[in-house]
Short mmCIF file of N, CA, C and O in Angstrom, two decimals:
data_model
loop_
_atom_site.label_atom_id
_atom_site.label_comp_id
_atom_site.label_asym_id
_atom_site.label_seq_id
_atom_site.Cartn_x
_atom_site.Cartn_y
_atom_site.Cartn_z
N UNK W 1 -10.49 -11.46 6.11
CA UNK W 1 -11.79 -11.94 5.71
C UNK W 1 -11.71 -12.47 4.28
O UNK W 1 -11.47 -11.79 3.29
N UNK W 2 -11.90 -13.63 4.31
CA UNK W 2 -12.03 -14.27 3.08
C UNK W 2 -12.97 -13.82 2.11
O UNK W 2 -12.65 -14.15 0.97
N UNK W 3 -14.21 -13.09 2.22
CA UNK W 3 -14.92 -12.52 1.17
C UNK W 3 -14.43 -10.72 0.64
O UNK W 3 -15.12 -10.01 -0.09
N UNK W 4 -13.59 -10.48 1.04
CA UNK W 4 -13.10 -9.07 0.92
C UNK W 4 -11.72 -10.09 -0.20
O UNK W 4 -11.91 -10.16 -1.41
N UNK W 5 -10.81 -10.60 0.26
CA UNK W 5 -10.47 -11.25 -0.71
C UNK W 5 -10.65 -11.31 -2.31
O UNK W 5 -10.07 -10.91 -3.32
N UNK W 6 -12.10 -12.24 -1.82
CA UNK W 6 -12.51 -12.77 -3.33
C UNK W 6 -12.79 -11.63 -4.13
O UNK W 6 -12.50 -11.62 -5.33
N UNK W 7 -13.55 -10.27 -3.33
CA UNK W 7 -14.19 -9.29 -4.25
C UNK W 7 -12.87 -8.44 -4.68
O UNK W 7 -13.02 -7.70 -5.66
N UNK W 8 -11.66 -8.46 -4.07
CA UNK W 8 -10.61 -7.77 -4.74
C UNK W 8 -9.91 -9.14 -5.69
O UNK W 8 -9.25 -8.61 -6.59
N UNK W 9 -9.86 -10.00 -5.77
CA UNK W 9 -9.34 -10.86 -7.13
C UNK W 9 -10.03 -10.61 -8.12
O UNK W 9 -9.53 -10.45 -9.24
N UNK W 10 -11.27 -10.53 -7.88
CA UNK W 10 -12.51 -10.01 -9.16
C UNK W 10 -12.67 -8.77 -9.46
O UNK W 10 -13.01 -8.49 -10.62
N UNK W 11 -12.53 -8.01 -8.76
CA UNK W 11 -12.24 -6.32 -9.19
C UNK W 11 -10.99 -6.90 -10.38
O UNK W 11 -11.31 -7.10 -11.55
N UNK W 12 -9.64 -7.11 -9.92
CA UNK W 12 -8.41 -7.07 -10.32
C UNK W 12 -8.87 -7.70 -11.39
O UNK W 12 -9.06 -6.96 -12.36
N UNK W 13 -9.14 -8.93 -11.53
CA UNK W 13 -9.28 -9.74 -12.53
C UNK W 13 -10.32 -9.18 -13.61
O UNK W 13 -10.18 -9.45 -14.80
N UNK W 14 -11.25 -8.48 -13.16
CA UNK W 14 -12.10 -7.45 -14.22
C UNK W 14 -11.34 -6.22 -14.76
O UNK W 14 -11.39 -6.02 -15.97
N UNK W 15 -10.67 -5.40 -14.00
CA UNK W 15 -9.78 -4.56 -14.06
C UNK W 15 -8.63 -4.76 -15.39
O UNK W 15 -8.57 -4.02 -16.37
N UNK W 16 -7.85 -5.83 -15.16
CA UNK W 16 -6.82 -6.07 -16.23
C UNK W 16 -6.98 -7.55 -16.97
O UNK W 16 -6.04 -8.33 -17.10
N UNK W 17 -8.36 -7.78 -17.45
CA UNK W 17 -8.33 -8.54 -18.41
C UNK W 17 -7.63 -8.48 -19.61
O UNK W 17 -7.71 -9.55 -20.21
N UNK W 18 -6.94 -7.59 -20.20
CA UNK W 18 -6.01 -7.46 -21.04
C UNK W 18 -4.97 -6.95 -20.91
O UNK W 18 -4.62 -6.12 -21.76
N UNK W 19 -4.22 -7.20 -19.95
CA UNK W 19 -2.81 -7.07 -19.45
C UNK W 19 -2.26 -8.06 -18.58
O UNK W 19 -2.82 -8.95 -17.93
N UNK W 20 -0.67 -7.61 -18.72
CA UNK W 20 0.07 -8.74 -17.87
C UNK W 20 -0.54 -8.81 -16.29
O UNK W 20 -0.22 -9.81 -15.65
N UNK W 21 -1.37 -7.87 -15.66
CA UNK W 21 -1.43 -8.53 -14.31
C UNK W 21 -2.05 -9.72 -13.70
O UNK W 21 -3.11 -10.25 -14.07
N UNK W 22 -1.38 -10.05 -12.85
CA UNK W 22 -1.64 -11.61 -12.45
C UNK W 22 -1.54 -11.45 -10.93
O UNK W 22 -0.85 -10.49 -10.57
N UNK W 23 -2.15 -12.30 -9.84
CA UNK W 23 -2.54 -12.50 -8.98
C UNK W 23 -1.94 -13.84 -8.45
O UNK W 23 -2.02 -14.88 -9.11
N UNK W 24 -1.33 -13.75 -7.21
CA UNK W 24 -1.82 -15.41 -6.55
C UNK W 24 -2.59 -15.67 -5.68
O UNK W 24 -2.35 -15.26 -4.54
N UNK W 25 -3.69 -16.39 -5.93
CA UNK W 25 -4.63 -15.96 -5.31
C UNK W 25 -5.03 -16.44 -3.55
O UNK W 25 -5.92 -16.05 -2.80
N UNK W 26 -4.06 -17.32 -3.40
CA UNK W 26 -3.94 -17.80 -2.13
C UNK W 26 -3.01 -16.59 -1.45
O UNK W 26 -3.48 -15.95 -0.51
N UNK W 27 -1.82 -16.34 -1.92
CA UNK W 27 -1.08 -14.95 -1.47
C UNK W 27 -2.42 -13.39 -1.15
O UNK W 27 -2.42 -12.68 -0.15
N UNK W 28 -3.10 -13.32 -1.99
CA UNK W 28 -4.01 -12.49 -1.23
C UNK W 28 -4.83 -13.13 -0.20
O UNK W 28 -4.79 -12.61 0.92
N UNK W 29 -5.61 -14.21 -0.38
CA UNK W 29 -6.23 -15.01 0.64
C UNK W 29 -5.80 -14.94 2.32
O UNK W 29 -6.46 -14.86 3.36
N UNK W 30 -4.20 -15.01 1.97
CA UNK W 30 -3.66 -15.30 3.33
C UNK W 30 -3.13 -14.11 4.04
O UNK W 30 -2.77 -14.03 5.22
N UNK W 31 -3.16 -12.78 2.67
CA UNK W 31 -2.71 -11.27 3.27
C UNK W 31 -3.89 -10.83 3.95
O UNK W 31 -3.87 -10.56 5.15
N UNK W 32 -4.99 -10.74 3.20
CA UNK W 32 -6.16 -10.86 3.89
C UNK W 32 -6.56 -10.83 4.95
O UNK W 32 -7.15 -9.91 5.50
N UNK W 33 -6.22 -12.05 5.42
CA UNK W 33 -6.38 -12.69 6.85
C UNK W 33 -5.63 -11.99 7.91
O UNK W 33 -6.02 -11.60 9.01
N UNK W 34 -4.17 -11.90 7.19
CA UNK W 34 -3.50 -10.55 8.35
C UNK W 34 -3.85 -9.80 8.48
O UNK W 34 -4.04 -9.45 9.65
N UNK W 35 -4.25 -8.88 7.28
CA UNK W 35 -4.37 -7.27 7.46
C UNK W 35 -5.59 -7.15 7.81
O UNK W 35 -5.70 -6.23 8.62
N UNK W 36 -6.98 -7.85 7.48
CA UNK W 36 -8.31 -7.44 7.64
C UNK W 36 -8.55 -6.93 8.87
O UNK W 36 -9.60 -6.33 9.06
N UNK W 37 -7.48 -7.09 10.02
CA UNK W 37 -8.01 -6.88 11.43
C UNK W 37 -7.91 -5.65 11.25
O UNK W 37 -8.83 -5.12 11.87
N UNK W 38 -7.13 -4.70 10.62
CA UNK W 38 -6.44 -3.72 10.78
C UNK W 38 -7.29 -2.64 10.39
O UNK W 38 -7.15 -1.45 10.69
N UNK W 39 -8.41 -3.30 9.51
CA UNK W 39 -9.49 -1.64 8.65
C UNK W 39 -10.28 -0.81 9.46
O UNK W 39 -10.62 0.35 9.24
N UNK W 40 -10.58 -1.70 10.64
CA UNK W 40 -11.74 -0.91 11.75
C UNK W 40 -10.79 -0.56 12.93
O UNK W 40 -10.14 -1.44 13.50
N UNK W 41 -10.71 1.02 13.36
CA UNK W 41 -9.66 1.72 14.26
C UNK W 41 -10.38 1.37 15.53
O UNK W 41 -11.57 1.19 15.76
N UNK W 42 -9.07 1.31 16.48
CA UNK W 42 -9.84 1.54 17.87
C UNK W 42 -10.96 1.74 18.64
O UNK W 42 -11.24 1.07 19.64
N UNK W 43 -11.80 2.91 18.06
CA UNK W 43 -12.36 3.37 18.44
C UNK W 43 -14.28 3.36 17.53
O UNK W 43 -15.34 3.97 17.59
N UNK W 44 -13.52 2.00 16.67
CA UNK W 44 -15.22 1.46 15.65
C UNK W 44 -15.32 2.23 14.99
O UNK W 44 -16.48 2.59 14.80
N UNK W 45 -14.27 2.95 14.25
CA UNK W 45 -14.43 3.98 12.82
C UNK W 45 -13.65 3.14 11.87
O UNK W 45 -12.67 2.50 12.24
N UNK W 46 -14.16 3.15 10.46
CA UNK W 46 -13.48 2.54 9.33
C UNK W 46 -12.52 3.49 8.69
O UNK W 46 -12.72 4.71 8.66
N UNK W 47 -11.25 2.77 8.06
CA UNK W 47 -10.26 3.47 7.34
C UNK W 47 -9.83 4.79 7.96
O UNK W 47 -9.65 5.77 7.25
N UNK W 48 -9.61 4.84 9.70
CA UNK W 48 -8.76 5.99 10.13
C UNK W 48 -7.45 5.53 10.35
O UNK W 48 -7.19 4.36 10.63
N UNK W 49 -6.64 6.44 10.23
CA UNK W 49 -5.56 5.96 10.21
C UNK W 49 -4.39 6.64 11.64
O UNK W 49 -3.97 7.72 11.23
N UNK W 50 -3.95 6.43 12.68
CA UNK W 50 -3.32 7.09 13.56
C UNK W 50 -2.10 7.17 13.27
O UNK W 50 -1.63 6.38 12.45
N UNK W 51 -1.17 8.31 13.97
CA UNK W 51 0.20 8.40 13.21
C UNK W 51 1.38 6.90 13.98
O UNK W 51 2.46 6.56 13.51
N UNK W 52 0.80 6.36 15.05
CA UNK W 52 1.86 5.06 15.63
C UNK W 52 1.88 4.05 14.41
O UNK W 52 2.88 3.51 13.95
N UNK W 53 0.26 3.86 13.89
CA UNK W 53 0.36 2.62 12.66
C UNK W 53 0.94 3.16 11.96
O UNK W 53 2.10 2.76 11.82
N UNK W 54 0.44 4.46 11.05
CA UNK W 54 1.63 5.12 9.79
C UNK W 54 2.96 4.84 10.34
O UNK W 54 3.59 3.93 9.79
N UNK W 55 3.56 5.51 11.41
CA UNK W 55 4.69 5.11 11.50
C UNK W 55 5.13 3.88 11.12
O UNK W 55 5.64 3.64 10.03
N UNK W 56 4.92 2.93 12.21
CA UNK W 56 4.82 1.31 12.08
C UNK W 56 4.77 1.15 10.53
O UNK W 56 5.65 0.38 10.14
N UNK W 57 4.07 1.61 9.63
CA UNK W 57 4.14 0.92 8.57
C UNK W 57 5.18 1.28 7.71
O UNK W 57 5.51 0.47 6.85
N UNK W 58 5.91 2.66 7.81
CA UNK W 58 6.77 3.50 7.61
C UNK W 58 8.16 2.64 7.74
O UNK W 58 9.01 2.40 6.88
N UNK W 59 8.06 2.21 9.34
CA UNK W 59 9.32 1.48 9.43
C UNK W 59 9.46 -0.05 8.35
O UNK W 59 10.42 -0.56 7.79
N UNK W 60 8.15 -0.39 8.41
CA UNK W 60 7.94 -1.78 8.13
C UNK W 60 8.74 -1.40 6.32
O UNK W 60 9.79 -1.82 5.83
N UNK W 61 7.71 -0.46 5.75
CA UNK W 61 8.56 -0.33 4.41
C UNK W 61 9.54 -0.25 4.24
O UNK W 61 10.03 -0.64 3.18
N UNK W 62 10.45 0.43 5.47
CA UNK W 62 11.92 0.97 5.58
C UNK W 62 12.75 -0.39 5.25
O UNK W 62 13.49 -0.61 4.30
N UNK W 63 12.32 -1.39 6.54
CA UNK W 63 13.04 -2.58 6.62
C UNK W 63 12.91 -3.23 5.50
O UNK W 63 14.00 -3.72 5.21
N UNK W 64 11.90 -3.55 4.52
CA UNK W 64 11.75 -4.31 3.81
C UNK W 64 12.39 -4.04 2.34
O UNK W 64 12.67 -4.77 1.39
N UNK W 65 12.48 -2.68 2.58
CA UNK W 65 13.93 -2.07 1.01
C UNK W 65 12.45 -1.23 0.00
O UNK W 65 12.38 -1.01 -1.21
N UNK W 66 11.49 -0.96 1.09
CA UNK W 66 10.22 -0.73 -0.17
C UNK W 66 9.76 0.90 0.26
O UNK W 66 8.59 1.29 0.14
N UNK W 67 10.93 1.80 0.79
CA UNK W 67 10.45 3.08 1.02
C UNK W 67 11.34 3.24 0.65
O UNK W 67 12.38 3.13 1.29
N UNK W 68 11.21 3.72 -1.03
CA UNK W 68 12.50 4.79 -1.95
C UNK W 68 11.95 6.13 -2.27
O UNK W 68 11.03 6.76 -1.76
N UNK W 69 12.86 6.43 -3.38
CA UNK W 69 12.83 7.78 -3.59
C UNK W 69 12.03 7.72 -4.91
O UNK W 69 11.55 8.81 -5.22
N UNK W 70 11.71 6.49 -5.95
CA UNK W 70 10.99 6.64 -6.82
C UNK W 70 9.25 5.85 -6.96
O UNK W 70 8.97 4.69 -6.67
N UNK W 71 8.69 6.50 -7.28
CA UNK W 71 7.01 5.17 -7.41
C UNK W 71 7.10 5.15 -9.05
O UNK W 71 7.60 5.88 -9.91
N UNK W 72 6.23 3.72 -9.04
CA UNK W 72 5.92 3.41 -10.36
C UNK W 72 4.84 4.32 -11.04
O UNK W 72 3.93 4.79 -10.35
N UNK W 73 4.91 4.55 -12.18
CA UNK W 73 3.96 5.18 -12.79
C UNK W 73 4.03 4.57 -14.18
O UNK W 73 5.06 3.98 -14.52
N UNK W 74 2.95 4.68 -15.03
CA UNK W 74 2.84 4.33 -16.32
C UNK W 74 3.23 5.13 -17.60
O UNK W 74 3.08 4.82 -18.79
N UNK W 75 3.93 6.58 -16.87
CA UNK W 75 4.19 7.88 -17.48
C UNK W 75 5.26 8.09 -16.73
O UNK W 75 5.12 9.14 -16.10
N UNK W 76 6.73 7.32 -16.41
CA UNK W 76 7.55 7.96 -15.39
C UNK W 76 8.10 9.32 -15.96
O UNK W 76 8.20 9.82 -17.08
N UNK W 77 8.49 9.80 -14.33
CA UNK W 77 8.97 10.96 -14.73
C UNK W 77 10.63 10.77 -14.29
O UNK W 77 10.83 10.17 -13.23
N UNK W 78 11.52 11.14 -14.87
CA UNK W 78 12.94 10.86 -14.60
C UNK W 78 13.17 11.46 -12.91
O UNK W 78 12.76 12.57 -12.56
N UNK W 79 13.73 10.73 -12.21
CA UNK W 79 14.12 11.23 -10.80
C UNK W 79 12.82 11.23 -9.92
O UNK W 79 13.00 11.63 -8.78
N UNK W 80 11.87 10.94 -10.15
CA UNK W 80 10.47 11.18 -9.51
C UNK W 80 9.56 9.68 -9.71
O UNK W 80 8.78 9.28 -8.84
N UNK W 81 9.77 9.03 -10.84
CA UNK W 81 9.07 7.61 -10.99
C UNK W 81 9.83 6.58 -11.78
O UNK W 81 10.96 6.88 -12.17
N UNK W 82 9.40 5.56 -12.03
CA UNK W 82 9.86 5.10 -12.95
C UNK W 82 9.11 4.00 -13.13
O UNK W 82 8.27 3.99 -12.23
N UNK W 83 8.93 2.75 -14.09
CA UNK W 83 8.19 1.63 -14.99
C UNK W 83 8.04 0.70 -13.75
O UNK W 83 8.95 0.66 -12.92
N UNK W 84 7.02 0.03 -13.64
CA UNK W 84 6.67 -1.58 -13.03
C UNK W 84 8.05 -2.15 -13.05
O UNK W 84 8.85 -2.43 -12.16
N UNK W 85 8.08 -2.25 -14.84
CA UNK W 85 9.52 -2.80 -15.53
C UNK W 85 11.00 -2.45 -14.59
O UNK W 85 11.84 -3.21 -14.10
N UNK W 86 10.92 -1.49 -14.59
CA UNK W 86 12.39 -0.73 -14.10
C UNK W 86 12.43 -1.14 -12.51
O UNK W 86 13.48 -1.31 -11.90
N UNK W 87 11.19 -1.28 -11.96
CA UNK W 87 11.56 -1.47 -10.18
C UNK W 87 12.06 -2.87 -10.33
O UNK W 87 13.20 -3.22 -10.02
N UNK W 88 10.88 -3.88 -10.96
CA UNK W 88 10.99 -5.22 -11.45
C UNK W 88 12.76 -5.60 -11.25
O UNK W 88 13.34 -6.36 -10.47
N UNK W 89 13.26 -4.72 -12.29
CA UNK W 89 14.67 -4.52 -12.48
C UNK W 89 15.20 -4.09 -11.21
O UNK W 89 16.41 -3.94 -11.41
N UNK W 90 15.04 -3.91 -10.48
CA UNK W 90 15.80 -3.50 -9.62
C UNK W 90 16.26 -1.64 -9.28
O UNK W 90 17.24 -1.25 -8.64
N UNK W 91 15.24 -0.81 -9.90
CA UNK W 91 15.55 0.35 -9.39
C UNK W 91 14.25 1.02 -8.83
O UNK W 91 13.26 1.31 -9.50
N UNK W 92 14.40 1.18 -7.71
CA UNK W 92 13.51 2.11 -6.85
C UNK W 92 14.14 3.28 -6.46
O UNK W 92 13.50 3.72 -5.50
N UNK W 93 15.18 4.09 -6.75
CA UNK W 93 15.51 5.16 -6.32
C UNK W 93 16.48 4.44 -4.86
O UNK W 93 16.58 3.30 -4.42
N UNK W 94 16.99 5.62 -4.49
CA UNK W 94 17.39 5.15 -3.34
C UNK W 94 16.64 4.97 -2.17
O UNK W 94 15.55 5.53 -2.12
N UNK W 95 17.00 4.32 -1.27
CA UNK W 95 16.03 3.76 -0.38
C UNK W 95 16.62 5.32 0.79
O UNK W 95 17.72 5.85 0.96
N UNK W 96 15.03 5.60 1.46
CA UNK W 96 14.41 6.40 2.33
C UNK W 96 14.28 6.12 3.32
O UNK W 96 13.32 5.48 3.75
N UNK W 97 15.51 6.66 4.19
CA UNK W 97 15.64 6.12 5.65
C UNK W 97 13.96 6.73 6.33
O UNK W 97 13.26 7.48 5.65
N UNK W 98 13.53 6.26 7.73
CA UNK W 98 11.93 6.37 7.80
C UNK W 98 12.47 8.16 9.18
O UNK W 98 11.62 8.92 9.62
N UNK W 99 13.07 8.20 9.29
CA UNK W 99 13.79 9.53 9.78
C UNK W 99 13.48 11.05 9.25
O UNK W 99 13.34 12.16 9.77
N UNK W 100 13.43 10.32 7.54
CA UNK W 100 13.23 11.58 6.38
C UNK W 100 11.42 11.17 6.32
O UNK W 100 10.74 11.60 5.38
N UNK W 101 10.89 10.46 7.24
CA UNK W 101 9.09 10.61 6.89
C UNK W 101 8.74 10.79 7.78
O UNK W 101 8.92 10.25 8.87
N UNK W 102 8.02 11.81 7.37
CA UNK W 102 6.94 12.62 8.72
C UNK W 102 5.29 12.29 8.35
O UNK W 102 4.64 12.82 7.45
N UNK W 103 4.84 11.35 9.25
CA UNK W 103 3.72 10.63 9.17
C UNK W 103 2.37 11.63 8.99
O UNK W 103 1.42 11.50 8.23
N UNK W 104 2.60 12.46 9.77
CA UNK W 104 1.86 13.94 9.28
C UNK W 104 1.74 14.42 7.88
O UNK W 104 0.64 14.64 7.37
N UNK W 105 2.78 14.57 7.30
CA UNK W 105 2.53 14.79 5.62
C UNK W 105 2.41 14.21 4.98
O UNK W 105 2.68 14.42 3.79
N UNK W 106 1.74 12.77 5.60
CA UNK W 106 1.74 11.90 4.05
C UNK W 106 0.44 11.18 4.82
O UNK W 106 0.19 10.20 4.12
N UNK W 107 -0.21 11.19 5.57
CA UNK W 107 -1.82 10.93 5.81
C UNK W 107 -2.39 11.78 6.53
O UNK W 107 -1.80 12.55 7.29
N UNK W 108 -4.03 11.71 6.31
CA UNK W 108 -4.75 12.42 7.01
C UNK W 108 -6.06 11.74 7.30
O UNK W 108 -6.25 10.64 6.79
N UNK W 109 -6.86 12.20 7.96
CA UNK W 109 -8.39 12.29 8.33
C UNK W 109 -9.24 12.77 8.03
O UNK W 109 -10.32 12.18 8.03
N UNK W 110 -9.08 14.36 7.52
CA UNK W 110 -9.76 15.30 7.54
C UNK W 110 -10.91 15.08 6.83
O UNK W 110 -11.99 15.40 7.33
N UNK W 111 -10.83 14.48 5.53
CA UNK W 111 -12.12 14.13 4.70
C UNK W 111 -13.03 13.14 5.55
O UNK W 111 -14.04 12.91 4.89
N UNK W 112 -13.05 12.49 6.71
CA UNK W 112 -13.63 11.57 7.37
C UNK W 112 -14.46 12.28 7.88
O UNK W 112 -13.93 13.37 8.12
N UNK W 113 -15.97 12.26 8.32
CA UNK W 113 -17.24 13.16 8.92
C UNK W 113 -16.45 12.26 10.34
O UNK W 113 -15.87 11.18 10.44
N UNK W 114 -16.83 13.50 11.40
CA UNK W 114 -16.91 12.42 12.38
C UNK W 114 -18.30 12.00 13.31
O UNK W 114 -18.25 11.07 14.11
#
């Protein structure tokens, strides 16, 4: 959806008016368009998440070299995070076969009323 789009370039763009982040704004435009199908589940509930998509997305990170062993933080911690800068560079920890993720411990529902 093209208006979910615009209101996240303008969040972002309100967000880091004084920092390096930058946007392209057709690159969200057109992610958009893929993923928007994806927010309303099966069953006409917003933002649930089932463990086949986690998976699926699990693998998808796997393949793409983007499920490691470190996340960015603005405070890294040695062995546990590291800088924008440093992934930028080329270190994400080692990459996390999707074997070692159990879709169970890393989403849930529970806060959702049903």
């Amino acid at each position: 959806d093209v208006a979910a789009a615009e209101l996240f370039l303008t969040a972002v763009s309100k967000e880091h008016q004084h920092d390096s982040v930058s946007l392209v704004p057709e690159q969200v435009r057109e992610s958009q368009k893929i993923i928007g199908k994806y927010y309303i589940a099966d069953n006409g509930k917003w933002g649930r998440i089932c463990k086949k998509k986690a998976q699926t997305f699990f693998d998808w990170l796997s393949e793409n070299g983007l499920l490691t062993t470190l996340m960015q933080s603005r405070s890294p911690v040695p062995g546990v995070s590291t800088t924008l800068d440093e992934l930028r560079d080329g270190d994400p920890g080692r990459p996390v076969p999707t074997e070692e993720v159990n879709p169970d411990e890393i989403f849930t529902n529970k806060y959702f009323s049903e």
